[in-house]
């Protein structure tokens, strides 16, 4: 396999790159099978599809040594936001790299330096964080419907009859009156009960069994089983809820 960064145009897409380990050992990094944050909890299945996809194309692959999952922020027109922060004259931002941070970092180094030193750059409109995005309107609408659909979940039924039935590594949503409870049992067997209301703008979080955390489908925040905010835009932890006495006794 020639040393390059490859990616396809399937949806979800795949990518491959090489990482030399020593003079005669090379790791192949294979990624993709993405889904929108908080909208799927089928990580094992996605790894299996990814492996199948890779082995079909690279029959000499050895054993899998590492597996992980992470988040990528993607503007709906897939072009990074690089330039003057909207409404702020002396603040410049680089964001929405869609997994192409090295390339966009180089663009940012040229573009922002020009904006500071000479006040303009030929690419500034393309990357402007204040640009209006008219392409991909369907995606724009569907992104904005996510919070609406999500708020309806406050009224949906519990996913489990009793949180006592949760096994280590499992999480589920339970309804308590008008409140939605994020219940999970961590890998050490401890039960955690938190408000399922994301501390960014209040969407209902969903359990991610692969990464063992709560994901927010609205803007991608993630929270640890103990409620700690792991990934923004939320910065505050999920609100802890009182555990009934028999839960405490069970621990
Ligand atoms: S409401 Fe959860 S990330 Fe925005």
PDB file of C-alpha atoms and ligand atoms in Angstrom, residues 147 151 197-205 215-223 231-234, ligand 1:
ATOM      1  CA  UNK A 147     -33.371  19.244  19.140  1.00  0.00           C
ATOM      2  CA  UNK A 151     -37.304  17.308  23.351  1.00  0.00           C
ATOM      3  CA  UNK A 197     -30.885  16.837  30.591  1.00  0.00           C
ATOM      4  CA  UNK A 198     -27.675  17.969  28.842  1.00  0.00           C
ATOM      5  CA  UNK A 199     -26.184  20.967  30.658  1.00  0.00           C
ATOM      6  CA  UNK A 200     -25.599  22.806  27.365  1.00  0.00           C
ATOM      7  CA  UNK A 201     -29.173  23.454  26.147  1.00  0.00           C
ATOM      8  CA  UNK A 202     -31.208  20.709  27.752  1.00  0.00           C
ATOM      9  CA  UNK A 203     -31.503  17.923  25.140  1.00  0.00           C
ATOM     10  CA  UNK A 204     -31.852  14.344  26.409  1.00  0.00           C
ATOM     11  CA  UNK A 205     -28.518  12.472  26.452  1.00  0.00           C
ATOM     12  CA  UNK A 215     -23.737  11.480  24.328  1.00  0.00           C
ATOM     13  CA  UNK A 216     -25.909  14.463  23.470  1.00  0.00           C
ATOM     14  CA  UNK A 217     -27.410  14.222  19.969  1.00  0.00           C
ATOM     15  CA  UNK A 218     -27.973  17.973  19.705  1.00  0.00           C
ATOM     16  CA  UNK A 219     -24.424  19.371  19.683  1.00  0.00           C
ATOM     17  CA  UNK A 220     -22.218  16.425  20.654  1.00  0.00           C
ATOM     18  CA  UNK A 221     -21.458  16.942  24.356  1.00  0.00           C
ATOM     19  CA  UNK A 222     -20.330  13.839  26.237  1.00  0.00           C
ATOM     20  CA  UNK A 223     -20.571  13.020  29.945  1.00  0.00           C
ATOM     21  CA  UNK A 231     -16.570  16.952  25.682  1.00  0.00           C
ATOM     22  CA  UNK A 232     -18.089  20.372  24.992  1.00  0.00           C
ATOM     23  CA  UNK A 233     -19.976  22.493  24.322  1.00  0.00           C
ATOM     24  CA  UNK A 234     -21.343  21.509  27.779  1.00  0.00           C
TER      25      UNK A 234
HETATM   26  S1  LIG B   1     -27.905  20.498  24.168  1.00  0.00           S
HETATM   27 FE1  LIG B   1     -26.440  18.993  24.512  1.00  0.00          FE
HETATM   28  S2  LIG B   1     -24.736  19.625  23.409  1.00  0.00           S
HETATM   29 FE2  LIG B   1     -26.167  21.185  23.073  1.00  0.00          FE
END
